[in-house]
Tab-separated table of C-alpha atoms and ligand atoms in Angstrom:
chain	number	residue	atom	x	y	z
E	44	MET	CA	-30.874	168.730	-137.909
E	45	VAL	CA	-33.022	166.202	-136.044
E	46	GLY	CA	-32.334	165.388	-132.417
E	47	ARG	CA	-33.729	165.145	-128.907
E	48	GLY	CA	-33.011	168.076	-126.626
E	49	ASN	CA	-31.120	170.054	-129.293
E	50	LEU	CA	-33.231	173.227	-129.040
E	51	PRO	CA	-30.695	175.011	-126.779
E	52	ASP	CA	-28.009	174.396	-129.440
E	53	LEU	CA	-29.738	176.586	-132.030
E	54	GLY	CA	-27.644	179.740	-131.506
E	55	ALA	CA	-24.310	177.918	-131.578
E	56	GLU	CA	-25.320	175.934	-134.666
E	57	LEU	CA	-26.285	179.104	-136.518
E	58	ARG	CA	-22.994	180.743	-135.563
E	59	ALA	CA	-21.003	177.760	-136.776
E	60	ARG	CA	-22.964	177.013	-139.945
E	61	LEU	CA	-24.185	180.403	-141.139
E	62	PRO	CA	-21.498	182.955	-140.280
E	63	ALA	CA	-22.951	185.578	-142.657
E	64	LEU	CA	-26.166	186.015	-140.634
E	65	GLY	CA	-26.677	189.449	-139.121
E	66	GLN	CA	-27.067	189.981	-135.384
E	67	ARG	CA	-30.633	191.298	-135.279
E	68	CYS	CA	-33.347	188.679	-135.677
E	69	ALA	CA	-36.881	187.795	-134.639
E	70	ILE	CA	-38.443	184.613	-133.341
E	71	VAL	CA	-41.924	184.281	-134.827
E	72	THR	CA	-44.077	181.922	-132.780
E	73	ASP	CA	-47.665	181.407	-131.671
E	74	GLU	CA	-49.445	181.807	-128.349
E	75	HIS	CA	-49.152	178.087	-127.471
E	76	VAL	CA	-45.550	177.511	-128.481
E	77	GLY	CA	-44.054	180.851	-127.387
E	78	PRO	CA	-44.693	180.352	-123.656
E	79	ARG	CA	-43.278	176.807	-123.813
E	80	PHE	CA	-40.131	177.173	-125.876
E	81	GLY	CA	-39.706	180.882	-126.655
E	82	SER	CA	-37.334	181.628	-123.788
E	83	THR	CA	-35.109	178.585	-124.525
E	84	VAL	CA	-34.718	179.753	-128.119
E	85	ARG	CA	-34.229	183.387	-127.136
E	86	GLU	CA	-31.538	182.517	-124.573
E	87	SER	CA	-29.806	180.218	-127.037
E	88	LEU	CA	-29.679	182.988	-129.646
E	89	GLN	CA	-28.548	185.581	-127.110
E	90	GLY	CA	-25.877	183.202	-125.832
E	91	ALA	CA	-24.450	183.052	-129.358
E	92	GLY	CA	-24.414	186.845	-129.680
E	93	TYR	CA	-27.659	187.414	-131.597
E	94	ASP	CA	-30.206	190.047	-130.677
E	95	PRO	CA	-33.668	188.456	-131.012
E	96	ALA	CA	-37.129	189.983	-130.690
E	97	LEU	CA	-40.070	187.719	-129.922
E	98	VAL	CA	-43.155	188.111	-132.140
E	99	GLU	CA	-46.206	186.106	-131.118
E	100	VAL	CA	-49.267	185.483	-133.319
E	101	PRO	CA	-52.587	183.846	-132.397
E	102	ALA	CA	-52.567	180.044	-132.770
E	103	GLY	CA	-54.482	178.506	-135.649
E	104	GLU	CA	-54.989	178.620	-139.383
E	105	SER	CA	-56.438	182.162	-139.276
E	106	SER	CA	-52.876	183.431	-138.734
E	107	LYS	CA	-52.031	182.316	-142.270
E	108	SER	CA	-53.421	185.508	-143.784
E	109	LEU	CA	-52.077	188.599	-145.504
E	110	SER	CA	-53.281	190.760	-142.616
E	111	ALA	CA	-51.403	188.591	-140.076
E	112	ALA	CA	-48.308	188.772	-142.317
E	113	GLU	CA	-48.603	192.546	-142.416
E	114	ARG	CA	-48.861	192.751	-138.615
E	115	VAL	CA	-45.698	190.644	-138.271
E	116	CYS	CA	-43.902	192.880	-140.807
E	117	GLU	CA	-44.883	195.999	-138.825
E	118	GLN	CA	-43.390	194.462	-135.689
E	119	LEU	CA	-40.187	193.542	-137.504
E	120	ILE	CA	-39.887	197.135	-138.697
E	121	ALA	CA	-40.551	198.403	-135.157
E	122	HIS	CA	-37.814	196.086	-133.835
E	123	GLY	CA	-35.388	197.469	-136.425
E	124	LEU	CA	-34.834	194.341	-138.509
E	125	ASP	CA	-33.050	195.138	-141.772
E	126	ARG	CA	-31.941	193.189	-144.820
E	127	ARG	CA	-29.121	191.477	-142.930
E	128	SER	CA	-31.522	190.224	-140.257
E	129	PHE	CA	-33.128	186.798	-140.175
E	130	LEU	CA	-36.257	185.107	-138.820
E	131	VAL	CA	-36.678	181.987	-136.740
E	132	ALA	CA	-40.049	180.234	-137.186
E	133	LEU	CA	-40.769	178.437	-133.903
E	134	GLY	CA	-43.948	176.361	-134.023
E	135	GLY	CA	-46.175	174.266	-136.230
E	136	GLY	CA	-46.891	174.495	-139.937
E	137	VAL	CA	-48.974	177.631	-139.532
E	138	THR	CA	-46.102	179.543	-137.925
E	139	GLY	CA	-43.599	178.101	-140.402
E	140	ASP	CA	-45.691	179.018	-143.447
E	141	LEU	CA	-46.471	182.512	-142.137
E	142	ALA	CA	-42.933	183.351	-140.976
E	143	GLY	CA	-41.469	181.827	-144.145
E	144	PHE	CA	-43.741	183.990	-146.274
E	145	VAL	CA	-42.836	187.108	-144.291
E	146	ALA	CA	-39.122	186.271	-144.621
E	147	ALA	CA	-39.597	185.875	-148.388
E	148	ILE	CA	-40.931	189.421	-148.771
E	149	TYR	CA	-39.301	191.379	-145.923
E	150	HIS	CA	-36.623	193.609	-147.487
E	151	ARG	CA	-37.137	191.458	-150.621
E	152	GLY	CA	-36.117	188.343	-148.741
E	153	ILE	CA	-34.179	187.569	-145.551
E	154	PRO	CA	-33.095	184.112	-144.328
E	155	ILE	CA	-35.604	181.903	-142.538
E	156	VAL	CA	-34.582	179.311	-139.943
E	157	GLN	CA	-37.266	176.727	-139.300
E	158	VAL	CA	-37.658	175.264	-135.807
E	159	PRO	CA	-40.711	173.005	-136.190
E	160	THR	CA	-42.584	171.779	-133.095
E	161	THR	CA	-45.379	169.594	-134.530
E	162	ILE	CA	-45.050	166.314	-136.391
E	163	VAL	CA	-46.581	167.910	-139.503
E	164	ALA	CA	-44.020	170.689	-139.364
E	165	GLN	CA	-41.042	168.419	-138.594
E	166	VAL	CA	-41.681	165.889	-141.367
E	167	ASP	CA	-43.297	168.116	-143.917
E	168	SER	CA	-43.842	171.867	-143.829
E	169	SER	CA	-40.428	172.992	-142.515
E	170	VAL	CA	-38.631	171.134	-145.305
E	171	GLY	CA	-38.987	172.011	-148.950
E	172	GLY	CA	-39.200	175.778	-149.065
E	173	LYS	CA	-42.898	176.267	-149.761
E	174	THR	CA	-44.342	179.184	-147.818
E	175	ALA	CA	-47.823	180.640	-148.114
E	176	VAL	CA	-50.795	182.343	-146.569
E	177	ASN	CA	-54.427	181.706	-147.447
E	178	ALA	CA	-56.770	183.895	-149.502
E	179	ALA	CA	-60.534	184.056	-149.087
E	180	GLY	CA	-60.783	182.054	-152.305
E	181	GLY	CA	-58.505	179.213	-151.260
E	182	LYS	CA	-55.734	177.776	-149.146
E	183	ASN	CA	-52.048	178.580	-149.751
E	184	LEU	CA	-52.853	180.725	-152.796
E	185	LEU	CA	-50.422	183.531	-151.880
E	186	GLY	CA	-46.882	182.429	-151.326
E	187	ALA	CA	-43.315	182.012	-152.421
E	188	PHE	CA	-40.616	179.375	-152.581
E	189	HIS	CA	-38.253	180.403	-149.796
E	190	PRO	CA	-36.022	177.501	-148.708
E	191	PRO	CA	-34.889	177.542	-145.079
E	192	ALA	CA	-31.276	178.364	-144.236
E	193	LEU	CA	-31.435	175.702	-141.534
E	194	VAL	CA	-34.077	173.386	-140.056
E	195	LEU	CA	-33.642	172.272	-136.460
E	196	ALA	CA	-36.200	169.739	-135.212
E	197	ASP	CA	-36.123	168.830	-131.522
E	198	VAL	CA	-38.382	165.782	-131.045
E	199	ALA	CA	-38.618	166.594	-127.319
E	200	THR	CA	-40.887	169.515	-128.243
E	201	LEU	CA	-43.453	166.978	-129.461
E	202	ASP	CA	-43.956	165.796	-125.856
E	203	THR	CA	-46.239	168.757	-125.131
E	204	LEU	CA	-48.371	168.356	-128.265
E	205	PRO	CA	-52.031	167.658	-127.564
E	206	GLU	CA	-52.861	164.029	-128.426
E	207	ARG	CA	-55.062	165.023	-131.393
E	208	GLN	CA	-52.226	167.026	-132.961
E	209	PHE	CA	-49.752	164.210	-132.317
E	210	ARG	CA	-51.949	161.627	-134.074
E	211	GLU	CA	-52.888	163.793	-137.054
E	212	GLY	CA	-49.193	164.168	-137.932
E	213	PHE	CA	-49.191	160.527	-138.902
E	214	ALA	CA	-51.328	161.311	-141.957
E	215	GLU	CA	-48.259	162.879	-143.617
E	216	ILE	CA	-46.045	160.021	-142.411
E	217	ILE	CA	-48.446	157.419	-143.846
E	218	LYS	CA	-48.519	159.447	-147.076
E	219	HIS	CA	-44.714	159.308	-147.239
E	220	GLY	CA	-44.902	155.538	-146.761
E	221	VAL	CA	-47.420	155.196	-149.602
E	222	ILE	CA	-45.373	157.177	-152.107
E	223	ALA	CA	-41.842	156.282	-151.008
E	224	ASP	CA	-41.375	153.591	-148.338
E	225	ARG	CA	-43.604	150.551	-147.995
E	226	SER	CA	-41.520	148.998	-145.201
E	227	MET	CA	-41.996	152.103	-143.052
E	228	LEU	CA	-45.750	151.577	-143.361
E	229	GLU	CA	-45.379	148.002	-142.173
E	230	SER	CA	-43.343	149.108	-139.161
E	231	LEU	CA	-45.863	151.754	-138.089
E	232	LYS	CA	-48.114	149.277	-136.323
E	233	HIS	CA	-45.307	148.503	-133.890
E	234	PHE	CA	-44.459	152.167	-133.398
E	235	ASP	CA	-43.283	152.950	-129.877
E	236	ARG	CA	-43.376	156.660	-129.206
E	237	LYS	CA	-40.353	156.897	-126.909
E	238	ARG	CA	-38.190	154.414	-128.760
E	239	ASP	CA	-38.980	155.257	-132.375
E	240	ILE	CA	-39.977	158.886	-132.771
E	241	GLU	CA	-36.529	160.339	-133.504
E	242	ALA	CA	-35.679	157.743	-136.172
E	243	LEU	CA	-39.143	158.080	-137.688
E	244	ILE	CA	-38.879	161.869	-137.978
E	245	ARG	CA	-35.381	161.545	-139.449
E	246	ARG	CA	-36.552	159.008	-142.054
E	247	ASN	CA	-39.480	161.202	-143.048
E	248	VAL	CA	-37.318	164.292	-143.441
E	249	GLU	CA	-35.076	162.180	-145.673
E	250	ILE	CA	-38.043	161.097	-147.828
E	251	LYS	CA	-39.265	164.657	-148.214
E	252	VAL	CA	-35.764	165.994	-148.957
E	253	ASN	CA	-35.182	163.328	-151.615
E	254	ILE	CA	-38.426	164.123	-153.400
E	255	VAL	CA	-38.075	167.905	-153.143
E	256	SER	CA	-34.455	168.021	-154.237
E	257	GLU	CA	-35.363	166.290	-157.501
E	258	ASP	CA	-38.061	168.847	-158.323
E	259	GLU	CA	-37.529	171.878	-156.089
E	260	PHE	CA	-39.921	174.228	-157.891
E	261	GLU	CA	-42.554	171.652	-158.842
E	262	THR	CA	-41.904	171.756	-162.553
E	263	THR	CA	-41.152	168.142	-163.518
E	264	GLY	CA	-43.952	166.404	-161.616
E	265	GLY	CA	-41.782	164.515	-159.084
E	266	ARG	CA	-42.751	166.814	-156.258
E	267	ALA	CA	-46.425	166.513	-157.161
E	268	THR	CA	-46.530	163.006	-155.640
E	269	LEU	CA	-46.316	164.708	-152.229
E	270	ASN	CA	-49.886	165.826	-152.909
E	271	PHE	CA	-51.127	162.247	-152.503
E	272	GLY	CA	-54.388	162.544	-150.535
E	273	HIS	CA	-54.267	166.331	-150.587
E	274	THR	CA	-56.556	167.090	-153.538
E	275	LEU	CA	-59.523	165.857	-151.556
E	276	GLY	CA	-57.947	166.742	-148.184
E	277	HIS	CA	-57.801	170.433	-149.073
E	278	ALA	CA	-61.365	170.262	-150.440
E	279	ILE	CA	-62.563	168.793	-147.127
E	280	GLU	CA	-60.831	171.552	-145.154
E	281	ALA	CA	-62.306	174.252	-147.399
E	282	ALA	CA	-65.830	172.791	-147.556
E	283	ALA	CA	-66.005	172.028	-143.827
E	284	GLY	CA	-64.617	175.430	-142.863
E	285	TYR	CA	-61.088	175.619	-141.492
E	286	GLY	CA	-60.849	174.321	-137.938
E	287	ARG	CA	-63.472	171.563	-137.969
E	288	PHE	CA	-60.982	168.985	-139.167
E	289	THR	CA	-57.293	169.414	-138.568
E	290	HIS	CA	-55.146	169.408	-141.721
E	291	GLY	CA	-53.958	165.875	-140.959
E	292	GLU	CA	-57.462	164.548	-140.289
E	293	ALA	CA	-58.679	165.962	-143.611
E	294	VAL	CA	-55.630	164.582	-145.429
E	295	ALA	CA	-56.221	161.171	-143.826
E	296	ILE	CA	-59.702	160.994	-145.379
E	297	GLY	CA	-58.150	162.201	-148.654
E	298	LEU	CA	-55.559	159.401	-148.364
E	299	ALA	CA	-58.291	156.794	-147.963
E	300	VAL	CA	-60.095	158.136	-151.048
E	301	ALA	CA	-56.873	158.179	-153.092
E	302	ILE	CA	-56.206	154.583	-152.010
E	303	HIS	CA	-59.684	153.461	-153.136
E	304	LEU	CA	-59.100	155.280	-156.446
E	305	SER	CA	-55.721	153.560	-156.792
E	306	VAL	CA	-57.435	150.174	-156.547
E	307	ALA	CA	-60.062	151.200	-159.129
E	308	LYS	CA	-57.768	153.011	-161.580
E	309	ALA	CA	-54.202	151.840	-161.060
E	310	GLY	CA	-54.344	148.190	-160.075
E	311	LEU	CA	-53.364	148.538	-156.408
E	312	THR	CA	-54.120	145.242	-154.666
E	313	GLY	CA	-56.700	144.793	-151.928
E	314	ASP	CA	-53.942	143.715	-149.500
E	315	GLU	CA	-52.008	146.923	-150.109
E	316	ARG	CA	-55.181	148.988	-149.674
E	317	ASP	CA	-55.845	147.244	-146.368
E	318	LEU	CA	-52.296	147.885	-145.133
E	319	VAL	CA	-52.758	151.648	-145.611
E	320	LEU	CA	-56.272	151.702	-144.169
E	321	SER	CA	-55.103	149.761	-141.112
E	322	CYS	CA	-52.264	152.255	-140.560
E	323	LEU	CA	-54.793	155.098	-140.607
E	324	GLU	CA	-56.953	153.192	-138.157
E	325	HIS	CA	-53.980	152.514	-135.881
E	326	PHE	CA	-53.563	156.269	-135.384
E	327	GLN	CA	-57.335	156.807	-135.179
E	328	LEU	CA	-57.322	158.625	-138.500
E	329	SER	CA	-59.893	156.572	-140.377
E	330	GLY	CA	-62.380	159.436	-140.181
E	331	ARG	CA	-65.633	159.211	-142.058
E	332	LEU	CA	-67.079	162.068	-144.056
E	333	PRO	CA	-70.039	163.558	-142.218
E	334	ALA	CA	-73.321	163.676	-144.183
E	335	ASP	CA	-73.482	167.483	-144.262
E	336	LEU	CA	-70.293	167.583	-146.344
E	337	THR	CA	-71.960	166.761	-149.629
E	338	THR	CA	-70.091	165.260	-152.548
E	339	ASP	CA	-71.184	168.252	-154.645
E	340	ALA	CA	-69.607	170.669	-152.171
E	341	LEU	CA	-66.351	168.669	-152.197
E	342	LEU	CA	-66.240	168.555	-156.002
E	343	ALA	CA	-66.882	172.309	-156.149
E	344	ALA	CA	-64.031	172.942	-153.667
E	345	MET	CA	-61.765	170.651	-155.696
E	346	ARG	CA	-62.467	172.584	-158.883
E	347	ARG	CA	-61.197	175.738	-157.186
E	348	ASP	CA	-57.964	174.033	-156.095
E	349	LYS	CA	-54.741	175.170	-157.722
E	350	LYS	CA	-53.929	171.524	-158.506
E	351	PHE	CA	-56.675	171.716	-161.136
E	352	GLU	CA	-54.837	172.406	-164.357
E	353	ALA	CA	-56.881	173.628	-167.342
E	354	GLY	CA	-59.950	171.909	-165.939
E	355	ALA	CA	-58.332	168.471	-165.715
E	356	ILE	CA	-58.135	166.701	-162.376
E	357	ARG	CA	-54.571	165.683	-161.641
E	358	PHE	CA	-54.889	162.989	-159.035
E	359	ILE	CA	-51.902	161.316	-157.434
E	360	LEU	CA	-52.350	157.552	-157.325
E	361	THR	CA	-50.199	154.557	-156.484
E	362	ARG	CA	-49.870	151.323	-158.481
E	363	ARG	CA	-47.632	149.746	-155.826
E	364	LEU	CA	-46.992	150.997	-152.291
E	365	GLY	CA	-43.703	152.894	-152.176
E	366	SER	CA	-44.366	154.839	-155.369
E	367	GLY	CA	-46.781	157.411	-156.741
E	368	PHE	CA	-47.636	158.928	-160.090
E	369	VAL	CA	-49.793	161.700	-161.519
E	370	ALA	CA	-52.929	160.260	-163.103
E	371	THR	CA	-54.801	162.328	-165.648
E	372	ASP	CA	-57.637	159.917	-166.414
E	373	VAL	CA	-59.537	160.189	-163.134
E	374	THR	CA	-63.093	161.286	-163.868
E	375	GLU	CA	-65.642	162.878	-161.558
E	376	PRO	CA	-67.729	159.660	-161.422
E	377	ASP	CA	-64.547	157.810	-160.301
E	378	ILE	CA	-64.093	160.349	-157.519
E	379	VAL	CA	-67.743	160.131	-156.484
E	380	ARG	CA	-67.451	156.339	-156.114
E	381	ALA	CA	-64.274	156.646	-154.021
E	382	ILE	CA	-65.863	159.304	-151.807
E	383	ASP	CA	-68.872	157.022	-151.255
E	384	ALA	CA	-66.459	154.381	-149.952
E	385	VAL	CA	-65.439	156.639	-147.021
E	386	ARG	CA	-68.953	157.717	-145.983
M	402	LIG	N1	-45.289	174.495	-146.498
M	402	LIG	C1	-45.561	173.221	-146.648
M	402	LIG	O1	-44.925	172.519	-147.434
M	402	LIG	C2	-46.644	172.604	-145.818
M	402	LIG	C3	-46.744	171.200	-145.737
M	402	LIG	C4	-47.712	170.658	-144.902
M	402	LIG	C5	-48.561	171.471	-144.169
M	402	LIG	N2	-48.441	172.823	-144.296
M	402	LIG	C6	-49.321	173.725	-143.530
M	402	LIG	O2	-49.101	173.493	-142.143
M	402	LIG	C7	-50.275	173.868	-141.431
M	402	LIG	C8	-50.599	172.810	-140.422
M	402	LIG	O3	-49.503	172.688	-139.547
M	402	LIG	P1	-49.678	172.102	-138.069
M	402	LIG	O4	-50.498	170.889	-138.131
M	402	LIG	O5	-48.328	172.041	-137.471
M	402	LIG	O6	-50.628	173.191	-137.382
M	402	LIG	P2	-50.378	174.383	-136.361
M	402	LIG	O7	-49.183	175.154	-136.668
M	402	LIG	O8	-51.682	175.105	-136.301
M	402	LIG	O9	-50.160	173.634	-134.969
M	402	LIG	C9	-51.210	172.882	-134.397
M	402	LIG	C10	-51.499	173.322	-132.952
M	402	LIG	O10	-50.485	172.818	-132.095
M	402	LIG	C11	-49.925	173.877	-131.317
M	402	LIG	N3	-48.545	173.485	-131.058
M	402	LIG	C12	-47.527	173.480	-131.959
M	402	LIG	N4	-46.434	172.923	-131.421
M	402	LIG	C13	-46.759	172.579	-130.149
M	402	LIG	C14	-46.050	171.938	-129.092
M	402	LIG	N5	-44.819	171.469	-129.267
M	402	LIG	N6	-46.696	171.762	-127.929
M	402	LIG	C15	-47.990	172.160	-127.768
M	402	LIG	N7	-48.715	172.751	-128.734
M	402	LIG	C16	-48.111	172.944	-129.909
M	402	LIG	C17	-50.138	175.101	-132.132
M	402	LIG	O11	-50.141	176.252	-131.330
M	402	LIG	C18	-51.499	174.833	-132.754
M	402	LIG	O12	-52.503	175.155	-131.830
M	402	LIG	C19	-51.373	174.063	-142.471
M	402	LIG	O13	-51.602	175.427	-142.646
M	402	LIG	C20	-50.779	173.463	-143.739
M	402	LIG	O14	-51.259	174.071	-144.913
M	402	LIG	C21	-47.502	173.393	-145.090
């Protein structure tokens, strides 16, 4: 459900749509989002007859860990949640991934309701059922498919996002344009925040839903196109140390590299490349790789990525904007050349 100002409707919507939910529940949120929207969500749930506890975790990627998941579980036990209870993830992708993972394992799985409050979370992480925490050896290595019972995105919550977080969300939107909707890319340069944000979020949820519903458990390859820009993006995050680049900023550099590779390996035209690069620039996402992030370090991080299958690099490329495919003939020298283009 995408709307503006629909956060207070959450309790009533759950009552109407999911009558089997138990009464006891917990809102999992972080220290930035909880103080802003926690009481609205709590009152909405209470108003509909639910009995919510509020569980707050520190903001940031470090909360996507097994130890953070364990601390949340202990609090759920202390609050008396049982197998009929449910969780509400209120926050960005970190909160959604952590709470989703906890919901997947708590009492062998209880429903998760996603209430995303960042662009990344509204157009991407809350939809599709992937949940995970990080391991020392890599990002998102410990997780489960646990599709949400409901996703409620209130675009008004985006008004309090820091500017950097607002802009970085456009990396995933530009990615969606590359793999599924060329005309959306063209419209982005005229994007007006007040006028267009709700329709843009709605369109992006639709794109993600369409792709995920054709390949829910990532077995046929359709869902893999969503990784466009992410093979290198994840390597940048890992090699730079989490926190230096935001996820979106790292993905944006990964997008630029994947676009250069698409020209070299898949016949993408120079005009199409320039359209994508200008979109990144429009949202100040045309970041350059700093010199201390060596190509060797990025290649090493890429080799550890779970998208590496039996040693082969599966790179998502595009032949024509609006579509993507899994390429298996990308070599390390190809990648090195594309990385050089964004230095
Ligand atoms: N599961 C998936 O399919 C999937 C897809 C994409 C990304 N992800 C994951 O999502 C995470 C990134 O998500 P993110 O970018 O939302 O990061 P995030 O959850 O860390 O949020 C970014 C920052 O914004 C703050 N914030 C959130 N909403 C706010 C609001 N409305 N007002 C003010 N501040 C607010 C947060 O407290 C945090 O400090 C990564 O861990 C990534 O791996 C998962």
